XYZ file of C-alpha atoms in Angstrom:
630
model
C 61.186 -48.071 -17.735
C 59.462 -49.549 -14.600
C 60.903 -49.510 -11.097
C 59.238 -51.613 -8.956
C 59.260 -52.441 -5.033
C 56.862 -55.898 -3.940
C 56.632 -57.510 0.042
C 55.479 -60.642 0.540
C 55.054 -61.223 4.276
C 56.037 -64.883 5.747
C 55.848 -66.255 8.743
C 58.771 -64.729 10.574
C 57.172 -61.290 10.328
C 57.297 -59.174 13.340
C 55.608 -55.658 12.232
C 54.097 -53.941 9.143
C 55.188 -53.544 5.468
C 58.084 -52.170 5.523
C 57.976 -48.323 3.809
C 58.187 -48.901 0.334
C 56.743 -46.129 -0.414
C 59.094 -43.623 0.430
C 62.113 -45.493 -0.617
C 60.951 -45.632 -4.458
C 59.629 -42.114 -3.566
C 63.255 -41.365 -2.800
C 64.707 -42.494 -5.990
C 62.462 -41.207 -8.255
C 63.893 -37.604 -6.799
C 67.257 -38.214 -8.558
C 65.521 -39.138 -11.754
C 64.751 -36.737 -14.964
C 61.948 -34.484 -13.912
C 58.998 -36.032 -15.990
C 60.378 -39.396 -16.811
C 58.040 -41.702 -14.626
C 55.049 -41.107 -12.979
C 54.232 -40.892 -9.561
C 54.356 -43.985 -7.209
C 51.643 -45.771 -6.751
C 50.644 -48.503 -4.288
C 48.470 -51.366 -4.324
C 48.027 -53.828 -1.538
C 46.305 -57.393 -1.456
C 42.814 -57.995 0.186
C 44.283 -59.895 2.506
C 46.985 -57.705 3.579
C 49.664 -59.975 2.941
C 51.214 -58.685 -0.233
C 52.149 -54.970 -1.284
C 52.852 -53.453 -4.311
C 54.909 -50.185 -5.466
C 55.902 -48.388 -8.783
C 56.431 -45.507 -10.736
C 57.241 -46.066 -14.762
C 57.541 -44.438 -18.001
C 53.627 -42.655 -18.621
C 51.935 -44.922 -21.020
C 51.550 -41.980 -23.474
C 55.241 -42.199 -23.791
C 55.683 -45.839 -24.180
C 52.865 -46.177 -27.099
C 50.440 -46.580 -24.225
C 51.256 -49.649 -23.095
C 50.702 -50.375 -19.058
C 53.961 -51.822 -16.876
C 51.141 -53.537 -14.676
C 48.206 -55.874 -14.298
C 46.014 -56.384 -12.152
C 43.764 -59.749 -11.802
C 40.107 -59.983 -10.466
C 41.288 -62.649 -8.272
C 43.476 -59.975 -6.535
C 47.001 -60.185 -7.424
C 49.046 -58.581 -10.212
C 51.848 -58.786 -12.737
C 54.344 -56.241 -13.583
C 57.788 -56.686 -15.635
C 60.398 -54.250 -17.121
C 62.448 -54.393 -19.739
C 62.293 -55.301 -23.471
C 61.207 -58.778 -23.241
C 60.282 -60.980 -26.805
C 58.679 -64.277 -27.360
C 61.438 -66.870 -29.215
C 58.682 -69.918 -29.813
C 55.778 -69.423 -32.059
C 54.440 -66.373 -34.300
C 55.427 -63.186 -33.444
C 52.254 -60.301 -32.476
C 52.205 -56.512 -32.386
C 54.728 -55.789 -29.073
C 54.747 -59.449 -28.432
C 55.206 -60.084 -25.234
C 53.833 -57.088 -23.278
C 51.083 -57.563 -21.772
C 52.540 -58.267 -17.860
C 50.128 -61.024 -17.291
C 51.042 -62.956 -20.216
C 54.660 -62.397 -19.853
C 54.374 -63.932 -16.179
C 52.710 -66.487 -17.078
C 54.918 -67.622 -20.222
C 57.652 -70.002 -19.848
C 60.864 -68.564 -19.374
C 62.663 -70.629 -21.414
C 60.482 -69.162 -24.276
C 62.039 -65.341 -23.890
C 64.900 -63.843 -24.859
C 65.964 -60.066 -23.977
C 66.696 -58.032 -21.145
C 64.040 -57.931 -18.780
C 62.762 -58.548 -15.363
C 59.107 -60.248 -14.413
C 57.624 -60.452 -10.818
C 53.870 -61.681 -10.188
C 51.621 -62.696 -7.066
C 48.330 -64.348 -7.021
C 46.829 -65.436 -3.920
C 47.358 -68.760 -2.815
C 49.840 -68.961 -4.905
C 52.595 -66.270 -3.852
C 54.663 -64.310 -4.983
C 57.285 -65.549 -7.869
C 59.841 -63.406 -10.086
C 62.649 -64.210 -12.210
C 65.221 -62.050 -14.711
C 66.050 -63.108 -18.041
C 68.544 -65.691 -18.417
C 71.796 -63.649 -19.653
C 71.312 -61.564 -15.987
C 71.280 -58.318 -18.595
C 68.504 -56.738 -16.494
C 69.311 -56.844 -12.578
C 66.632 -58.288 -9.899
C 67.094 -58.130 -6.412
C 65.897 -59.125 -2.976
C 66.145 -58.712 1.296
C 64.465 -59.912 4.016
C 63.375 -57.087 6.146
C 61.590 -57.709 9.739
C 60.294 -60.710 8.085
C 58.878 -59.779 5.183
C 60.228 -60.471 1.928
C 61.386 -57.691 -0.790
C 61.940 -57.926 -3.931
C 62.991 -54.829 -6.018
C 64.549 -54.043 -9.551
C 66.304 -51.240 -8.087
C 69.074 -52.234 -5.326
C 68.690 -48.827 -3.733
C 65.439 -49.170 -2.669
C 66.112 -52.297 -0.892
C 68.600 -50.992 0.775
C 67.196 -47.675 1.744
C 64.515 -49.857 3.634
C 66.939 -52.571 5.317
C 68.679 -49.745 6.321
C 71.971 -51.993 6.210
C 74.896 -50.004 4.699
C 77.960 -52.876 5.569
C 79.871 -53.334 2.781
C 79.907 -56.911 1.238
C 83.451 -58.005 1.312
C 83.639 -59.277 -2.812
C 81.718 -56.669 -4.086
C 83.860 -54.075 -2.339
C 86.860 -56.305 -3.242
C 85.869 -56.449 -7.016
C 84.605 -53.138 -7.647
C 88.209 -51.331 -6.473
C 89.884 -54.054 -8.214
C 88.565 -54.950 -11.487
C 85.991 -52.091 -12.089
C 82.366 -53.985 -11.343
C 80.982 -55.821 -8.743
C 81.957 -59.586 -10.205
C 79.275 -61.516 -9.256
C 76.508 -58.923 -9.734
C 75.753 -58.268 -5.876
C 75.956 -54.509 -4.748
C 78.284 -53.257 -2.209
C 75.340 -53.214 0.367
C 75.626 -56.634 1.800
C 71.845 -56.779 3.079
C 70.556 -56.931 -0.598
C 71.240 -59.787 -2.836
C 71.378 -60.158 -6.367
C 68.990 -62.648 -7.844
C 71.035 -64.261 -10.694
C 69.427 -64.495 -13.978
C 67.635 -67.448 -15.322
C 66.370 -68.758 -11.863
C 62.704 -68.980 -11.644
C 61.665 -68.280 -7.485
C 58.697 -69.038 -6.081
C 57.754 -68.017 -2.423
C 54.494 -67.924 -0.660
C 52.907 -66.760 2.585
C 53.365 -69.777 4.289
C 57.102 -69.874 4.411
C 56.811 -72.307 0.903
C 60.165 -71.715 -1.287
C 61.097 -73.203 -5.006
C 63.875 -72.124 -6.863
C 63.483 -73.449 -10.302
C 66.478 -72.749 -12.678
C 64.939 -72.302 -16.414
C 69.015 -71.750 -17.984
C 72.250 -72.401 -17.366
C 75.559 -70.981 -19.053
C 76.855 -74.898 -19.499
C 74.282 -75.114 -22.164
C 76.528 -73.391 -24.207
C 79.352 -75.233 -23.866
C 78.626 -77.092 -26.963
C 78.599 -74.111 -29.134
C 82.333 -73.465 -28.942
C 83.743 -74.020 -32.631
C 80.905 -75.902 -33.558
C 81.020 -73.937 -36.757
C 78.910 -70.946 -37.977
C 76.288 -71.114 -40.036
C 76.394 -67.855 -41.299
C 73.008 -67.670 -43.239
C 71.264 -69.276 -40.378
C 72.744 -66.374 -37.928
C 71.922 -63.832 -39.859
C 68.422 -64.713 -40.161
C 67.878 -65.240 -36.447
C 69.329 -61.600 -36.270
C 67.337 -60.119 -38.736
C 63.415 -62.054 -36.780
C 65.700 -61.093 -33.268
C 65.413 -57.146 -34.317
C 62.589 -57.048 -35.648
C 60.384 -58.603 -32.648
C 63.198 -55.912 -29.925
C 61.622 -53.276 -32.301
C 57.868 -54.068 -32.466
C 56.317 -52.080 -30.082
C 54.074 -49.977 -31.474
C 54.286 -45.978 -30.473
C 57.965 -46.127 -29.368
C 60.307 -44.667 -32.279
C 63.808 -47.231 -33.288
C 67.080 -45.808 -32.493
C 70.157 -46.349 -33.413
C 73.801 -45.065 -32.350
C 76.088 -45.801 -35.107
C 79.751 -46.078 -34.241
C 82.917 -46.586 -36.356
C 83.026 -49.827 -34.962
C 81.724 -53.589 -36.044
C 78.702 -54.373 -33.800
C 76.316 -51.390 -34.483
C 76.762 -51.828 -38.105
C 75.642 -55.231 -37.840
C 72.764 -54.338 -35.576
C 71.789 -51.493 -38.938
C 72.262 -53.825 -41.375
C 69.885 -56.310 -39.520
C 67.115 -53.647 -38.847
C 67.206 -52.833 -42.319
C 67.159 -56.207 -43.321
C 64.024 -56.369 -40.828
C 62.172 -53.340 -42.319
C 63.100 -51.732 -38.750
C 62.452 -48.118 -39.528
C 65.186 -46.442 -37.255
C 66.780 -42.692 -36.275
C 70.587 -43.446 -37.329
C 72.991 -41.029 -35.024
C 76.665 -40.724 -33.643
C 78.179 -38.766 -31.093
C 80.255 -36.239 -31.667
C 82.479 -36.522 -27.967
C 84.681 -33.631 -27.059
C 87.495 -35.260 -25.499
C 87.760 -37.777 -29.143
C 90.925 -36.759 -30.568
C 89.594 -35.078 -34.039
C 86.374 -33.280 -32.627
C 83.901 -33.135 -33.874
C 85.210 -35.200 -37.228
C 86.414 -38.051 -34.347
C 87.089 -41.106 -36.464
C 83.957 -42.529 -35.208
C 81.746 -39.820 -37.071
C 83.634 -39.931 -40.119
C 83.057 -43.673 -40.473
C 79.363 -43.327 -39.515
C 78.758 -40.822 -41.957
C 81.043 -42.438 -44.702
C 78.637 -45.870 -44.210
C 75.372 -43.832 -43.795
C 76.480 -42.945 -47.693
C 76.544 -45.933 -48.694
C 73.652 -47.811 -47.669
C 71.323 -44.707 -48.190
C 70.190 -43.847 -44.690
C 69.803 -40.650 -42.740
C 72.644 -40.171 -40.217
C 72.607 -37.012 -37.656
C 75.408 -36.108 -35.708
C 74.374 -35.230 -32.566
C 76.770 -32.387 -30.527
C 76.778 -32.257 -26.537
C 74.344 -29.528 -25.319
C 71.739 -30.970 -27.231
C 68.658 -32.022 -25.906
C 69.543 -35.530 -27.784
C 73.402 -35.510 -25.977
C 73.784 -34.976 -22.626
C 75.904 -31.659 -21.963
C 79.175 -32.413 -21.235
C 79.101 -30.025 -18.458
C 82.074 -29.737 -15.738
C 80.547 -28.450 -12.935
C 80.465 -29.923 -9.559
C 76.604 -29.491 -9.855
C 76.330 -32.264 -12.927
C 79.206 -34.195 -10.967
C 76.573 -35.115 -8.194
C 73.706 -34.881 -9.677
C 74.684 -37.926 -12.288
C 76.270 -39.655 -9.473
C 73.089 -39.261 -7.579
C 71.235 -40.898 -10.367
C 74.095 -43.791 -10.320
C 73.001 -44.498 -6.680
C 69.896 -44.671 -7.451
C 70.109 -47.357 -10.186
C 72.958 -48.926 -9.952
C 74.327 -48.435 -5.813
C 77.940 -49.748 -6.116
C 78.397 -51.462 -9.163
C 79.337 -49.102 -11.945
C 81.366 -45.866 -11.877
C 81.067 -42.430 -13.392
C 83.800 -43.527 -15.387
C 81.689 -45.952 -16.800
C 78.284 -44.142 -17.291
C 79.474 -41.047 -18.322
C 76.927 -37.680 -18.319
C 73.607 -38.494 -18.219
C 70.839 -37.607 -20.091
C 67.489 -35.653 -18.847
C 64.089 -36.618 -20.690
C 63.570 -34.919 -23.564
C 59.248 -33.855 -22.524
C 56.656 -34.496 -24.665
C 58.021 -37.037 -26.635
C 57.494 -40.908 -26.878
C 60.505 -42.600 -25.319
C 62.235 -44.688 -27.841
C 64.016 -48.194 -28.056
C 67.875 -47.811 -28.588
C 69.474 -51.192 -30.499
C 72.679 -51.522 -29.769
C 75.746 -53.458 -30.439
C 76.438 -54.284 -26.935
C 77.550 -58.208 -26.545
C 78.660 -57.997 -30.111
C 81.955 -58.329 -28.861
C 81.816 -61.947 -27.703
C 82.242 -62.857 -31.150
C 85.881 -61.641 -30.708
C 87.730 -63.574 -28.397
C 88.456 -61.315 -24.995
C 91.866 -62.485 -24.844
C 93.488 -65.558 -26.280
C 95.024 -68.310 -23.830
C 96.861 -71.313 -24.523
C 97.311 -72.391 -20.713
C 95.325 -75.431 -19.590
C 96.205 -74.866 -16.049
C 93.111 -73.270 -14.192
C 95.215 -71.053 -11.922
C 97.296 -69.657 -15.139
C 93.958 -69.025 -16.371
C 91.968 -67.171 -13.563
C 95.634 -64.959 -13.244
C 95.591 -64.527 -17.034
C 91.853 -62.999 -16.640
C 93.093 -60.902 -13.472
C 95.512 -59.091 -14.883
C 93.160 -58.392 -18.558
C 90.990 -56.497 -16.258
C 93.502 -55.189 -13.591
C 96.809 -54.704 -14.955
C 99.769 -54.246 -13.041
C 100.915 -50.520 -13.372
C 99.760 -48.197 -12.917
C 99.389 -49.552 -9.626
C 95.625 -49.517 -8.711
C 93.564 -48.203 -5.478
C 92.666 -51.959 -4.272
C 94.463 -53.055 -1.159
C 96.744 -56.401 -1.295
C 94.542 -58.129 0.769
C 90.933 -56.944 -1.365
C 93.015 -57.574 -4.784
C 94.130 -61.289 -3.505
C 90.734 -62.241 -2.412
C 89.381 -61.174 -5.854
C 92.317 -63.792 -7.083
C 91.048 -66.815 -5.027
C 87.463 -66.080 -6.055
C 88.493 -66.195 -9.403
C 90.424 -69.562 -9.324
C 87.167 -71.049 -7.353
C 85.161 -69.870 -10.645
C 87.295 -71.519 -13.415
C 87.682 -74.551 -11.070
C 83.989 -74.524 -11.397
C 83.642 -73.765 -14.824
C 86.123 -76.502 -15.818
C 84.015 -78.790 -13.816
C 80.751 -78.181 -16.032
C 82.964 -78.641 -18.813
C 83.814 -75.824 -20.258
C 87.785 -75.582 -21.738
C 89.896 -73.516 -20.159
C 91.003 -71.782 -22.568
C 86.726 -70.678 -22.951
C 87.081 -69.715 -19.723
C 87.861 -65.702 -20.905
C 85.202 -65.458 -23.235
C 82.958 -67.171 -20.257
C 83.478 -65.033 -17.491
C 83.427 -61.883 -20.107
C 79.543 -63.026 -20.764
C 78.956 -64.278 -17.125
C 80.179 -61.582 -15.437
C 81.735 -58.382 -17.522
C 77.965 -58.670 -19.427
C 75.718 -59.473 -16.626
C 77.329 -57.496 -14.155
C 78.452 -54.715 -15.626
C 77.088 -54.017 -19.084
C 73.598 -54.136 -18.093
C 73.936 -52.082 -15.150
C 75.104 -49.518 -17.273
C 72.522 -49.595 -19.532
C 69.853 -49.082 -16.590
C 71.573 -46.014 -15.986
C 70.250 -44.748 -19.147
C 66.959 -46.447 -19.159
C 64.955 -43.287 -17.992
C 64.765 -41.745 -21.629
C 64.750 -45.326 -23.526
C 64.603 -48.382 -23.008
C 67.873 -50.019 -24.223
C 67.894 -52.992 -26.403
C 70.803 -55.475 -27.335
C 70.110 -57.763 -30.385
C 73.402 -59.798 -30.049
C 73.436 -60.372 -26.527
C 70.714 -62.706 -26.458
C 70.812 -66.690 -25.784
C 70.574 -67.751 -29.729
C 72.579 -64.964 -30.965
C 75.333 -65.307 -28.055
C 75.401 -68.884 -29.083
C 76.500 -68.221 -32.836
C 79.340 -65.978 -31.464
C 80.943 -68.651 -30.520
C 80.431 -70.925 -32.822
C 83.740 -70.281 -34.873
C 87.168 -71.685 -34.045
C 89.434 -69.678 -31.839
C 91.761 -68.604 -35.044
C 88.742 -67.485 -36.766
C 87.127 -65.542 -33.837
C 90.676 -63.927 -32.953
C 90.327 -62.636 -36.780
C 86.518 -61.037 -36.703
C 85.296 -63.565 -38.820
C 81.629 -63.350 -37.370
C 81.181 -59.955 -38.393
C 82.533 -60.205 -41.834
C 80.535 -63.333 -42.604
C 77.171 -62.098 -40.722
C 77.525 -59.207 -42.849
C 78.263 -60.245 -46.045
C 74.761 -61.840 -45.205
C 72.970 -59.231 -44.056
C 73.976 -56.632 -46.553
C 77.550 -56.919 -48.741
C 77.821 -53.401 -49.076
C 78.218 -52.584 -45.262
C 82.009 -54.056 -45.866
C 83.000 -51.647 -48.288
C 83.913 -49.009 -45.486
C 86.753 -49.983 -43.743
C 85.534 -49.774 -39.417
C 87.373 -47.034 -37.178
C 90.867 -48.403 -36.572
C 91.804 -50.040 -40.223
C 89.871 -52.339 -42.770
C 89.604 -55.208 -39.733
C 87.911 -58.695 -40.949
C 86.640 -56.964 -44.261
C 87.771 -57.254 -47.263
C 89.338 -54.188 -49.447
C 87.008 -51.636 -50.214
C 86.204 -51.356 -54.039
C 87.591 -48.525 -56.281
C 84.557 -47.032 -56.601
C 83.836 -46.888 -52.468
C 87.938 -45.945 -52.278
C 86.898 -42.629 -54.581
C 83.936 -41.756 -52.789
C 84.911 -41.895 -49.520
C 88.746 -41.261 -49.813
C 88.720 -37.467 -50.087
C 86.402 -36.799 -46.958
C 88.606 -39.462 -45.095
C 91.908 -38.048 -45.803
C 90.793 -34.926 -44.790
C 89.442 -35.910 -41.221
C 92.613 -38.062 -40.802
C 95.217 -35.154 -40.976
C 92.274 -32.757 -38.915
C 92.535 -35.333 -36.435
C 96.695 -35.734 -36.462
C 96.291 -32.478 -35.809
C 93.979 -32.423 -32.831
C 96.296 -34.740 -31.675
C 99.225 -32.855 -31.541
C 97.152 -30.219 -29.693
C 96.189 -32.655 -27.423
C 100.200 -33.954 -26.712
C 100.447 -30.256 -25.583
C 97.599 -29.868 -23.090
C 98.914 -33.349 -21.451
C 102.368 -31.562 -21.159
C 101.276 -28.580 -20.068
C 98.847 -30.209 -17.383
C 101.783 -32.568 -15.966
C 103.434 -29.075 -14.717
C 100.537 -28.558 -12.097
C 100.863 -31.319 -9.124
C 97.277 -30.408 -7.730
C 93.886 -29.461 -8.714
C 93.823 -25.647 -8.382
C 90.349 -24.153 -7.062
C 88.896 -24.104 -10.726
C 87.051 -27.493 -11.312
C 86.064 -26.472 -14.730
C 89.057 -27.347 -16.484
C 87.224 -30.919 -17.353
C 84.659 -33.320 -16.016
C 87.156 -35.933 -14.840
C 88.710 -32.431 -12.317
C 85.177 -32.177 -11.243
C 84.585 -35.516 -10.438
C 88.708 -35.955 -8.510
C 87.928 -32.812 -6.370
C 84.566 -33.596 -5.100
C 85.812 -37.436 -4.354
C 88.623 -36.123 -2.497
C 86.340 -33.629 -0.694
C 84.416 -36.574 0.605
C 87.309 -39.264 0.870
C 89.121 -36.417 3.252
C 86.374 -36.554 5.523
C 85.470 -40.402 5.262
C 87.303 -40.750 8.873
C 87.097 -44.857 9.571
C 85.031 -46.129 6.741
C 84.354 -49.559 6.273
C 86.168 -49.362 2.700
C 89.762 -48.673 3.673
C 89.644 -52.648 4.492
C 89.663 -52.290 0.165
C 90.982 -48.963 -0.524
C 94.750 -47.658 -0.004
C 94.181 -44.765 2.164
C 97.182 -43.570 1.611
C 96.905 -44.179 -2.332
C 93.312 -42.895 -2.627
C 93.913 -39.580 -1.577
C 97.429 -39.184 -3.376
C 95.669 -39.567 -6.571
C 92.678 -37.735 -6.187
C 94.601 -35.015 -5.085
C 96.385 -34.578 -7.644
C 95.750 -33.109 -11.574
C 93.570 -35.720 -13.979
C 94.515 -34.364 -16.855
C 98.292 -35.079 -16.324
C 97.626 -38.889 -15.301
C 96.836 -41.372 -18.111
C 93.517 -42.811 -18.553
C 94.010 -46.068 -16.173
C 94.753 -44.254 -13.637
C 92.158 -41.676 -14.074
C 89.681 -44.698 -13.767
C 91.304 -45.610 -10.732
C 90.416 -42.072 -9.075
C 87.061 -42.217 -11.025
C 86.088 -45.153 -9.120
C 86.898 -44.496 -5.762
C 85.042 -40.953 -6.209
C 81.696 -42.561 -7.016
C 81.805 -44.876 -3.878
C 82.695 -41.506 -1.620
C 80.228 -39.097 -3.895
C 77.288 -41.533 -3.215
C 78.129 -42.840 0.197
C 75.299 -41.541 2.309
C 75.320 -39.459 5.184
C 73.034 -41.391 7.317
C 70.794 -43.902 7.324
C 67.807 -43.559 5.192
C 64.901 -44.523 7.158
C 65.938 -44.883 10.609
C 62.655 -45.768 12.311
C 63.103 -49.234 10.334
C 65.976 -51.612 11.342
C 66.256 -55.155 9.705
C 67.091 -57.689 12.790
C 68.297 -60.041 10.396
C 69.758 -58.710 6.977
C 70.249 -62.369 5.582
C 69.171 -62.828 1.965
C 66.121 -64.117 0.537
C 65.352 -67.766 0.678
């Protein structure tokens, strides 16, 4: 992982570089002890340009540098997984910085982020066309900022005002919707947009991708054997980089046993594990580990199940301690756009080792339609996708007035959308990858990022292309996977996926006898577990409040220290968004005796209280302006 901070001054500058410095400095303090290295800075000869970053030690990440620098006196720097789609493939192809900011977009696929200067020429940066890794930018006394890591920007704009749809969207529907964080002085830069700014007040914006390109790969028709082949080159280039061990976390699911059988397929040499989670109905034989372990049999591979309070799993600690310290880490990768809820405990480097590259399934489920629509009306649409994401009851946290602006935002985009030609009834599976993907997924994953860099083989543009390619009947069915992997490697469908047999066919006598016995077994331990569960919910629904004792589970931990703060939040900016009243209802009351919607609700509105900051960050340094890049 690199986290990077450049300036560029222009012409409107009033004053020096702003202090870079000590805002990466600053989040690097809620990172794992050991992860990156110390920040450096580099400035151009001329004064006009500055430079900061701290990123995984090379001897970690097979020795490979996050930066350039060029005798002519400027530099490159990118982070990511980046990989070359045109031409032959090389050892770690593309990672050398300079190379990779000097490519042509349009030529790499992956999640990654790219920012260069040279003099005379400026400063230009762009992030890879799906928007899976998140670039931003601010204007700050003049000079321009540009940052993969929103809370730096904002720590040195200083500007904590909430921007009204990112508030709006985050209480509502769970993620900021169009990518930008709550901290209206920062802006997003969205993802396949070349920019190009220099000293002299020159600007280009040069787009390099746009999501109409795909419109012509709805139904098309799949070419299975073709897919599977562009999976099998896709995961082998994520994995080449030399010195940095393959990993993969194998669910019960569809889309990480697709990402095995291509690796294996690619001659991807990989660590195979699932999680055993403690609050899985069935642990530590949760259906997902039972699967794992049942296909691990079959195709012959090591499989580890990793426990919490591992140095592999993060603990799954309750204390108020772990409560702050991983939303502390959440602020300082990902300021207002993901929850707690959503990132769940977070792991601490594990020393001495090389930092490995984790393939997952993530964007595998664009091959399965979000949710089917029939309407052709845009409105019916954009209210069909409001309510997927924010159903009625149980009533959420969002005001009336945040929840209907997040409405008319939404009817703007499929009025859009249907304007570049998409069909409405695309429109789901289009905002899912637009938004849901960009927006949300991939913040997630940079939660992570400090112990591995995190890798998704089916969320890139040829891959997300052959998702769609099936009809609507045959996507609502899981047709992709069944076909893909009857490509890849028939005798991954001979283990039914967590949750019933799905798009496969029946599994063979043979598989039925070898797998039956240990199956049948976990299935009544988890009916079981269940039943113990059904008790501790009814037992839980007796006490109205959290009691003193915060130990009792995570999600306690996380209500009581949110309602600590929200108690003393006094006229925040966010009760324009949040239900005052609401808010502090729920969070005052037991988690364990509300079901899981509403526990998300509570979940979210702690992580905005439990990382809203006390003061201002660097309060020598106020931006006059706090208007977005241009």
């Amino acid at each position: 992982m690199n986290l990077f901070v450049a300036c560029l001054r222009t012409p409107l500058a009033t004053g020096p570089c702003p202090p870079i410095h000590d805002a990466l400095r600053e989040v690097g303090a809620h990172l794992p002890r050991s992860a990156m290295t110390q920040v450096e800075h580099w400035v151009s000869q001329g004064g006009e340009a500055h430079l900061c970053l701290m990123h995984s030690p090379p001897e970690r990440v097979g020795g490979r540098e996050y930066v350039e620098f060029s005798p002519s006196g400027g530099f490159a720097t990118f982070s990511g997984r980046p990989i070359n789609v045109v031409g032959q493939a090389t050892a770690g192809d593309p990672l050398r910085p300079s190379e990779l900011a000097e490519s042509d977009p349009r030529s790499l696929d992956g999640r990654f982020v790219c920012c260069a200067f040279e003099p005379g020429r400026g400063l230009w940066y762009f992030a890879d066309a799906l928007g899976g890794n998140q670039l931003y930018e601010a204007k700050v006394a003049g000079w321009l900022v540009v940052s993969n890591v929103a809370s730096a920007l904002v720590a040195v704009t200083g500007g904590r005002g909430l921007d009204p749809l990112a508030a709006a969207s985050f209480f509502h529907l769970g993620w900021s919707m169009d990518g930008q964080p709550l901290a209206a002085s920062v802006r997003r830069v969205p993802g396949g947009v070349l920019k190009i700014r220099r000293a002299d007040g020159h600007a280009k914006d040069a787009p390099f991708w746009n999501v109409a390109e795909l419109i012509p790969a709805f139904g098309r028709g799949l070419d299975a054997p073709a897919a599977a082949e562009r999976l099998i080159e896709t995961m082998g280039r994520l994995a080449d980089w030399p010195g940095r061990p393959s990993v993969i976390p194998l669910s019960g699911g569809r889309d990480s046993r697709v990402i095995l059988a291509a690796c294996m397929r690619a001659g991807v040499t990989a660590r195979v594990y699932t999680s055993a989670i403690p609050t899985v109905v069935g642990f530590p034989e949760t259906p997902d580990v039972r699967v794992a372990r049942a296909l691990a049999e079959v195709l012959g591979v090591e499989h580890e199940v990793r426990m919490p309070g591992t140095k592999k799993t993060p603990s799954m600690s309750t204390s108020s301690e772990e409560v702050l310290r991983s939303a502390a880490r959440v602020d300082a990768l990902a300021p207002g756009t993901v929850s707690l809820w959503d990132v769940g405990p977070v792991a601490d480097a594990v020393g001495g080792q090389s930092l490995g590259l984790t393939h997952t399934g993530q964007g595998g489920e664009l091959s399965r339609r979000q949710h089917s629509t029939d309407a052709t009306d845009v409105r019916t649409v954009a209210d069909g996708i409001a309510r997927h994401y924010a159903p009625a009851l149980p009533r959420g946290l969002a005001t009336a007035a945040a929840a209907n602006s997040v409405l008319a935002e939404l009817r703007s985009w499929c009025a859009s959308m249907v304007e570049e030609g998409f069909s409405p009834g695309d429109l789901p599976d289009v905002f899912y990858l637009t938004s849901r993907m960009a927006n949300w997924a991939g913040v997630v994953q940079t939660v992570h990022e400090p112990v591995g860099d995190v890798t998704s083989g089916l969320w890139t543009r040829g891959m997300v292309a052959d998702q769609f390619a099936l009809p609507p009947h045959e996507r609502s069915r899981e047709r992709f996977v069944a076909l893909v992997l009857a490509e890849l490697n028939p005798r991954t469908l001979q283990v039914p996926f967590e949750g019933g047999a799905g798009p496969a066919t029946k599994p063979s006598s043979a598989t039925r006898s070898a797998t039956g016995r240990s199956l049948s077994l976990a299935r009544r331990a988890t009916k079981k577990a269940y039943r113990e569960l059904v008790a501790r919910r009814i037992e839980a629904m007796s006490r109205r409040r959290v009691n003193g004792d915060v130990g009792a589970s995570r999600v306690q931990a996380m209500f009581a220290a949110g309602l600590a703060r929200a108690s003393d939040a006094g006229d925040d900016a966010v009760w324009a968004f949040l239900d005052r009243r609401r808010t502090l209802r729920l969070l005052s009351r037991n988690p364990d005796a509300l079901n899981i919607r509403s526990q998300r609700h509570g979940i979210r509105a702690a992580t905005y209280f439990l990382t809203r900051p006390e003061g201002p960050v660097h309060p020598q340094l106020v931006d006059q302006c706090h208007e977005c890049a241009r």
